[in-house]
PDB file of C-alpha atoms in Angstrom:
ATOM      1  CA  MET I   1      10.614 -16.565  -1.609  1.00 63.00           C
ATOM      2  CA  ALA I   2       7.215 -15.784  -3.488  1.00 75.00           C
ATOM      3  CA  ALA I   3       6.303 -13.480  -0.508  1.00 83.00           C
ATOM      4  CA  TYR I   4       8.914 -11.038  -2.031  1.00 86.00           C
ATOM      5  CA  LEU I   5       8.378 -10.678  -5.701  1.00 88.00           C
ATOM      6  CA  PRO I   6       6.163  -7.817  -5.736  1.00 91.00           C
ATOM      7  CA  PHE I   7       9.311  -5.812  -4.267  1.00 93.00           C
ATOM      8  CA  LEU I   8      10.606  -6.788  -7.950  1.00 93.00           C
ATOM      9  CA  CYS I   9       7.198  -5.128  -9.208  1.00 93.00           C
ATOM     10  CA  LEU I  10       7.893  -1.840  -7.492  1.00 92.00           C
ATOM     11  CA  ALA I  11      11.752  -2.140  -8.721  1.00 94.00           C
ATOM     12  CA  ILE I  12      10.524  -2.332 -12.365  1.00 94.00           C
ATOM     13  CA  ALA I  13       7.852   0.441 -11.721  1.00 92.00           C
ATOM     14  CA  PHE I  14      10.022   2.850  -9.903  1.00 92.00           C
ATOM     15  CA  SER I  15      13.475   2.137 -12.293  1.00 91.00           C
ATOM     16  CA  TRP I  16      11.601   2.276 -15.885  1.00 90.00           C
ATOM     17  CA  SER I  17      11.915   6.053 -16.545  1.00 87.00           C
ATOM     18  CA  ALA I  18      15.446   6.137 -16.456  1.00 88.00           C
ATOM     19  CA  PHE I  19      15.555   2.765 -18.669  1.00 89.00           C
ATOM     20  CA  ALA I  20      13.637   4.307 -21.007  1.00 87.00           C
ATOM     21  CA  SER I  21      15.322   7.995 -21.026  1.00 83.00           C
ATOM     22  CA  GLY I  22      18.235   6.049 -22.143  1.00 81.00           C
ATOM     23  CA  TYR I  23      16.052   5.563 -25.497  1.00 82.00           C
ATOM     24  CA  ARG I  24      14.831   8.887 -25.628  1.00 78.00           C
ATOM     25  CA  MET I  25      18.144  10.879 -25.026  1.00 66.00           C
ATOM     26  CA  GLU I  26      19.579  13.069 -27.604  1.00 73.00           C
ATOM     27  CA  ALA I  27      22.947  13.243 -28.692  1.00 71.00           C
ATOM     28  CA  ALA I  28      24.446  15.730 -25.862  1.00 76.00           C
ATOM     29  CA  VAL I  29      24.073  14.034 -22.424  1.00 78.00           C
ATOM     30  CA  SER I  30      25.596  14.863 -19.525  1.00 83.00           C
ATOM     31  CA  ARG I  31      27.441  11.913 -17.130  1.00 87.00           C
ATOM     32  CA  MET I  32      25.154  12.471 -14.463  1.00 87.00           C
ATOM     33  CA  GLU I  33      22.281  11.448 -16.799  1.00 86.00           C
ATOM     34  CA  LEU I  34      24.779   8.828 -18.336  1.00 87.00           C
ATOM     35  CA  ALA I  35      24.846   7.529 -14.651  1.00 89.00           C
ATOM     36  CA  THR I  36      21.144   7.652 -13.603  1.00 88.00           C
ATOM     37  CA  ILE I  37      20.327   5.193 -17.191  1.00 88.00           C
ATOM     38  CA  VAL I  38      23.504   2.911 -16.705  1.00 91.00           C
ATOM     39  CA  LEU I  39      21.896   2.396 -12.943  1.00 93.00           C
ATOM     40  CA  GLY I  40      18.194   2.511 -13.641  1.00 92.00           C
ATOM     41  CA  SER I  41      18.940   0.117 -16.591  1.00 94.00           C
ATOM     42  CA  SER I  42      20.665  -2.406 -14.107  1.00 95.00           C
ATOM     43  CA  ILE I  43      18.068  -2.715 -11.695  1.00 95.00           C
ATOM     44  CA  PHE I  44      15.304  -2.868 -13.977  1.00 95.00           C
ATOM     45  CA  LEU I  45      16.882  -5.906 -16.110  1.00 95.00           C
ATOM     46  CA  GLY I  46      17.896  -7.240 -12.873  1.00 95.00           C
ATOM     47  CA  ALA I  47      14.289  -6.903 -11.807  1.00 95.00           C
ATOM     48  CA  ILE I  48      13.083  -8.769 -14.788  1.00 94.00           C
ATOM     49  CA  ALA I  49      15.703 -11.521 -14.552  1.00 94.00           C
ATOM     50  CA  MET I  50      14.927 -12.212 -11.087  1.00 92.00           C
ATOM     51  CA  LEU I  51      11.089 -12.420 -11.403  1.00 92.00           C
ATOM     52  CA  PHE I  52      11.869 -14.844 -14.367  1.00 92.00           C
ATOM     53  CA  VAL I  53      14.261 -16.944 -11.989  1.00 91.00           C
ATOM     54  CA  ASN I  54      12.600 -17.130  -8.711  1.00 86.00           C
ATOM     55  CA  GLY I  55       8.839 -17.101  -9.900  1.00 79.00           C
ATOM     56  CA  THR I  56       6.438 -18.980 -12.398  1.00 87.00           C
ATOM     57  CA  ALA I  57       6.087 -17.837 -15.656  1.00 91.00           C
ATOM     58  CA  LEU I  58       2.885 -16.657 -15.147  1.00 93.00           C
ATOM     59  CA  VAL I  59       3.373 -14.977 -11.990  1.00 91.00           C
ATOM     60  CA  ALA I  60       6.365 -13.175 -13.623  1.00 92.00           C
ATOM     61  CA  VAL I  61       4.782 -11.807 -16.846  1.00 94.00           C
ATOM     62  CA  ALA I  62       1.802 -10.903 -14.622  1.00 94.00           C
ATOM     63  CA  LEU I  63       3.993  -8.667 -12.447  1.00 93.00           C
ATOM     64  CA  LEU I  64       6.117  -7.417 -14.762  1.00 93.00           C
ATOM     65  CA  ALA I  65       2.725  -6.298 -16.818  1.00 95.00           C
ATOM     66  CA  CYS I  66       1.900  -4.529 -13.088  1.00 93.00           C
ATOM     67  CA  GLY I  67       5.078  -3.122 -12.652  1.00 92.00           C
ATOM     68  CA  ILE I  68       5.268  -1.716 -16.296  1.00 92.00           C
ATOM     69  CA  ALA I  69       1.513  -0.130 -16.062  1.00 92.00           C
ATOM     70  CA  LEU I  70       2.414   0.910 -12.270  1.00 90.00           C
ATOM     71  CA  ALA I  71       5.699   2.503 -14.661  1.00 89.00           C
ATOM     72  CA  LEU I  72       3.574   4.472 -16.905  1.00 87.00           C
ATOM     73  CA  LEU I  73       0.743   5.665 -15.028  1.00 87.00           C
ATOM     74  CA  GLY I  74       2.788   7.186 -12.399  1.00 80.00           C
ATOM     75  CA  GLU I  75       5.690   8.567 -14.886  1.00 75.00           C
ATOM     76  CA  ARG I  76       4.326  11.970 -14.462  1.00 73.00           C
ATOM     77  CA  PHE I  77       3.877  12.439 -10.532  1.00 70.00           C
ATOM     78  CA  ILE I  78       7.084  10.343  -9.338  1.00 68.00           C
ATOM     79  CA  ALA I  79      10.600  12.260  -9.905  1.00 63.00           C
ATOM     80  CA  SER I  80      13.661  10.698 -11.371  1.00 66.00           C
ATOM     81  CA  ARG I  81      15.964  11.024  -8.747  1.00 70.00           C
ATOM     82  CA  TRP I  82      13.507   9.377  -6.136  1.00 84.00           C
ATOM     83  CA  SER I  83      12.327   7.090  -8.170  1.00 87.00           C
ATOM     84  CA  LEU I  84      15.611   5.333  -8.897  1.00 90.00           C
ATOM     85  CA  LEU I  85      16.540   5.709  -5.000  1.00 91.00           C
ATOM     86  CA  ALA I  86      12.603   3.707  -4.623  1.00 91.00           C
ATOM     87  CA  ALA I  87      13.587   1.347  -7.005  1.00 93.00           C
ATOM     88  CA  ALA I  88      17.152   0.493  -5.613  1.00 93.00           C
ATOM     89  CA  THR I  89      15.699   0.354  -1.560  1.00 94.00           C
ATOM     90  CA  SER I  90      12.708  -2.473  -3.453  1.00 94.00           C
ATOM     91  CA  PHE I  91      15.579  -4.647  -5.136  1.00 94.00           C
ATOM     92  CA  GLY I  92      17.527  -4.569  -2.205  1.00 93.00           C
ATOM     93  CA  SER I  93      14.669  -5.439   0.234  1.00 92.00           C
ATOM     94  CA  TYR I  94      13.999  -8.255  -2.594  1.00 92.00           C
ATOM     95  CA  LEU I  95      17.714  -9.754  -2.209  1.00 91.00           C
ATOM     96  CA  VAL I  96      18.089  -9.651   1.644  1.00 91.00           C
ATOM     97  CA  GLY I  97      14.777 -11.205   2.177  1.00 88.00           C
ATOM     98  CA  THR I  98      15.432 -13.967  -0.262  1.00 87.00           C
ATOM     99  CA  VAL I  99      18.860 -14.666   1.758  1.00 82.00           C
ATOM    100  CA  HIS I 100      17.509 -15.452   4.951  1.00 66.00           C
TER     101      HIS I 100
END
C-alpha cells in the first residue's frame, strides 16, 4: 500500500490550484469555476486524508510538503483543466492500486 502513496502526492500537487482559487475568488464566479473549485477541493482534501490514514505520520507530512512544494513551483506552468484531470487520474490510480 505504501508504494501507491506518491500518487496522493501528485494528486495534492495537481489539485492545489483549484483548491486555493476558492480563497482567492471574487464576488462574481461562474458555475464552471465553482464546479472546478469543488472538484479540486474534494480531491485535495481526500488525498490529504488518505495520506494520514494509510501512511505513518512522518511519511504523510513529507509527502504533503512535497505535494504543496510541487504545486507552488509549477503553478504557472500547469493549465488548470489539465492539472485537475491529472489530479483525478492520480487519485484514481491510488484507489485502484490499493483495492487489489
